[in-house]
Short mmCIF file of C-alpha atoms in Angstrom, two decimals:
data_model
loop_
_atom_site.label_atom_id
_atom_site.label_comp_id
_atom_site.label_asym_id
_atom_site.label_seq_id
_atom_site.Cartn_x
_atom_site.Cartn_y
_atom_site.Cartn_z
CA MET A 372 -11.74 10.02 1.09
CA PRO A 373 -12.39 6.95 3.27
CA LEU A 374 -15.80 5.65 3.11
CA PHE A 375 -15.82 3.95 6.85
CA GLY A 376 -19.64 4.69 7.22
CA CYS A 377 -20.68 2.72 4.38
CA THR A 378 -21.80 -0.80 5.38
CA ASP A 379 -21.96 -2.46 1.88
CA LEU A 380 -18.85 -2.04 -0.54
CA PRO A 381 -19.45 0.77 -2.96
CA ALA A 382 -18.71 0.65 -6.53
CA PRO A 383 -15.08 1.23 -6.91
CA PRO A 384 -14.04 4.66 -8.02
CA ALA A 385 -12.74 5.36 -11.78
CA CYS A 386 -8.87 4.49 -11.70
CA ARG A 387 -6.35 7.09 -10.33
CA THR A 388 -3.21 6.42 -11.80
CA ILE A 389 -0.30 8.47 -13.61
CA GLU A 390 0.91 5.48 -15.88
CA SER A 391 -0.61 2.67 -17.00
CA THR A 392 1.42 -0.44 -17.05
CA PRO A 393 0.06 -4.08 -18.55
CA GLN A 394 0.37 -6.94 -16.43
CA GLN A 395 3.65 -7.95 -15.75
CA HIS A 396 3.69 -8.81 -12.16
CA ASP A 397 2.13 -11.96 -9.91
CA THR A 398 1.38 -9.68 -7.15
CA LEU A 399 1.10 -5.96 -6.85
CA ALA A 400 1.94 -3.93 -3.46
CA CYS A 401 1.20 -0.35 -2.62
CA ILE A 402 3.32 1.82 -0.48
CA ILE A 403 1.32 4.77 1.36
CA LYS A 404 2.97 7.04 3.02
CA ALA A 405 1.58 9.37 5.75
CA ASP A 406 3.76 12.06 7.11
CA THR A 407 6.99 10.71 7.88
CA ASP A 408 5.29 6.85 8.42
CA THR A 409 3.81 4.35 5.98
CA LEU A 410 0.04 2.90 6.43
CA LEU A 411 0.26 -0.35 7.08
CA TRP A 412 -2.27 -3.21 7.90
CA GLN A 413 -2.39 -4.91 11.37
CA ASN A 414 -3.85 -8.07 11.74
CA ALA A 415 -5.55 -9.43 14.88
CA GLY A 416 -2.35 -11.17 15.80
CA GLY A 417 -0.12 -7.55 16.06
CA LEU A 418 1.50 -8.52 12.54
CA LEU A 419 1.64 -5.92 10.05
CA GLU A 420 1.21 -6.52 6.15
CA LEU A 421 1.28 -4.35 2.85
CA PRO A 422 -1.78 -3.80 1.02
CA VAL A 423 -1.25 -6.34 -1.53
CA ALA A 424 -3.33 -7.38 -4.80
CA GLN A 425 -3.32 -10.08 -7.29
CA THR A 426 -2.67 -8.75 -10.79
CA ALA A 427 -5.92 -9.13 -13.44
CA GLU A 428 -5.16 -9.63 -16.70
CA THR A 429 -7.84 -7.38 -18.05
CA GLU A 430 -6.65 -4.10 -16.68
CA ALA A 431 -3.47 -2.20 -16.05
CA GLU A 432 -1.51 -2.99 -12.89
CA GLN A 433 -2.06 0.32 -11.56
CA CYS A 434 -6.12 0.23 -12.13
CA THR A 435 -5.75 -3.34 -10.24
CA LEU A 436 -4.13 -1.93 -7.54
CA HIS A 437 -6.26 1.14 -7.15
CA ARG A 438 -9.46 -1.37 -7.06
CA GLU A 439 -8.16 -3.84 -4.62
CA VAL A 440 -6.92 -1.22 -2.17
CA PHE A 441 -10.06 0.71 -2.36
CA ALA A 442 -12.16 -2.75 -1.73
CA GLN A 443 -9.80 -3.57 1.17
CA THR A 444 -9.70 -0.36 2.81
CA GLY A 445 -11.91 2.41 1.81
CA ILE A 446 -8.96 4.68 0.76
CA ASN A 447 -9.33 5.88 -2.51
CA VAL A 448 -5.36 5.94 -3.69
CA GLU A 449 -3.54 7.31 -6.52
CA VAL A 450 -1.44 4.84 -7.91
CA GLY A 451 1.98 6.58 -8.85
CA LYS A 452 5.46 5.05 -10.61
CA LEU A 453 6.59 1.37 -9.93
CA LEU A 454 9.18 1.39 -7.36
CA LEU A 455 10.61 -1.96 -7.47
CA THR A 456 10.17 -5.43 -8.54
CA THR A 457 11.01 -7.93 -5.93
CA LYS A 458 12.73 -11.58 -6.31
CA ASP A 459 9.14 -13.05 -6.27
CA ASN A 460 7.70 -10.88 -9.17
CA MET A 461 5.58 -8.68 -6.61
CA GLY A 462 5.73 -5.09 -8.38
CA ILE A 463 5.70 -2.37 -5.54
CA TYR A 464 4.03 1.11 -6.35
CA ALA A 465 4.25 4.50 -4.67
CA CYS A 466 0.43 5.34 -3.77
CA SER A 467 -0.64 8.51 -2.43
CA GLN A 468 -3.97 9.54 -0.22
CA HIS A 469 -5.57 12.57 0.24
CA ALA A 470 -7.96 11.79 2.88
CA GLY A 471 -6.32 13.53 5.78
CA LEU A 472 -4.96 9.83 7.33
CA GLU A 473 -1.40 12.01 8.48
CA GLY A 474 -3.12 13.22 11.54
CA ILE A 475 -4.69 9.89 12.62
CA GLY A 476 -2.63 8.70 15.75
CA GLN A 477 -4.30 5.46 16.84
CA PRO A 478 -4.69 2.02 14.43
CA PHE A 479 -8.01 2.55 12.92
CA ALA A 480 -10.77 -0.36 11.70
CA ALA A 481 -11.01 -0.78 8.06
CA PRO A 482 -14.60 -0.34 6.73
CA ALA A 483 -17.34 -3.31 7.27
CA TRP A 484 -16.88 -4.92 3.95
CA ALA A 485 -13.08 -5.39 4.17
CA ASN A 486 -11.77 -7.79 6.70
CA ASP A 487 -12.73 -7.26 10.40
CA ASN A 488 -9.29 -8.74 11.67
CA LEU A 489 -7.58 -5.85 10.11
CA SER A 490 -6.83 -2.29 10.82
CA TRP A 491 -4.48 0.32 9.55
CA VAL A 492 -1.71 1.55 11.79
CA LYS A 493 1.15 4.27 11.02
CA ARG A 494 4.56 2.68 11.07
CA ASP A 495 8.39 3.99 10.86
CA VAL A 496 9.43 1.08 8.79
CA TYR A 497 12.93 1.60 9.52
CA GLN A 498 12.12 1.01 13.18
CA LEU A 499 10.37 -2.66 12.40
CA THR A 500 11.84 -5.88 12.51
CA ILE A 501 11.09 -9.18 10.47
CA ARG A 502 9.07 -10.65 13.39
CA ASP A 503 6.83 -7.52 13.12
CA MET A 504 5.89 -8.39 9.53
CA GLN A 505 3.32 -11.28 8.79
CA ASN A 506 5.07 -11.73 5.38
CA ARG A 507 8.79 -11.30 6.47
CA ASP A 508 10.14 -11.22 2.98
CA HIS A 509 8.09 -7.74 2.70
CA LEU A 510 10.44 -5.80 4.99
CA ILE A 511 13.36 -5.54 3.14
CA PRO A 512 11.63 -4.72 -0.10
CA LEU A 513 9.31 -2.29 1.46
CA ARG A 514 12.49 -0.33 3.03
CA ASP A 515 14.06 -0.26 -0.46
CA SER A 516 10.76 1.17 -1.89
CA LEU A 517 10.93 3.88 0.45
CA SER A 518 14.45 4.52 -0.40
CA VAL A 519 13.56 4.66 -3.99
CA LEU A 520 10.63 7.00 -3.35
CA PHE A 521 12.96 9.13 -1.33
CA ARG A 522 15.76 9.62 -4.04
CA GLN A 523 12.58 10.11 -6.77
CA SER A 524 11.32 12.98 -4.33
CA GLN A 525 15.25 14.37 -3.97
CA THR A 526 15.30 14.31 -7.75
CA ASP A 527 12.05 16.06 -8.59
CA LYS A 528 13.19 18.76 -6.26
CA GLU A 529 16.07 19.32 -8.02
#
């Protein structure tokens, strides 16, 4: 559940992950699905960003990503499997949330402790262009990650 009413950063919840991977990437990103769309940051200029974290040598990558996404967003995600590694050594993980964000249609602001220039939006990433992204190099890995996630979900159903 997101904690949008809190004005100060609460203590992070216990790490929620299905695996524990030692540090191997320079940065980490979280793909958060909401219905058929993906949750992305939208900055004051209207550009979209992935939730990204710098790795911490003292904890598993999944715990670092979980802690950072919570601190940035107030959303307590569960960090799943590593989907892919980009050419810039960014690990992109599948993340899930159970905060009811699928039903939210309009952009919604991050909590007071996060960057107040950012808000959450749901987007179909296959409809985006590189001009929509803050970091244009993230669009193709974002799409590739969703393709991997889709293939994994199809395999899991079989």
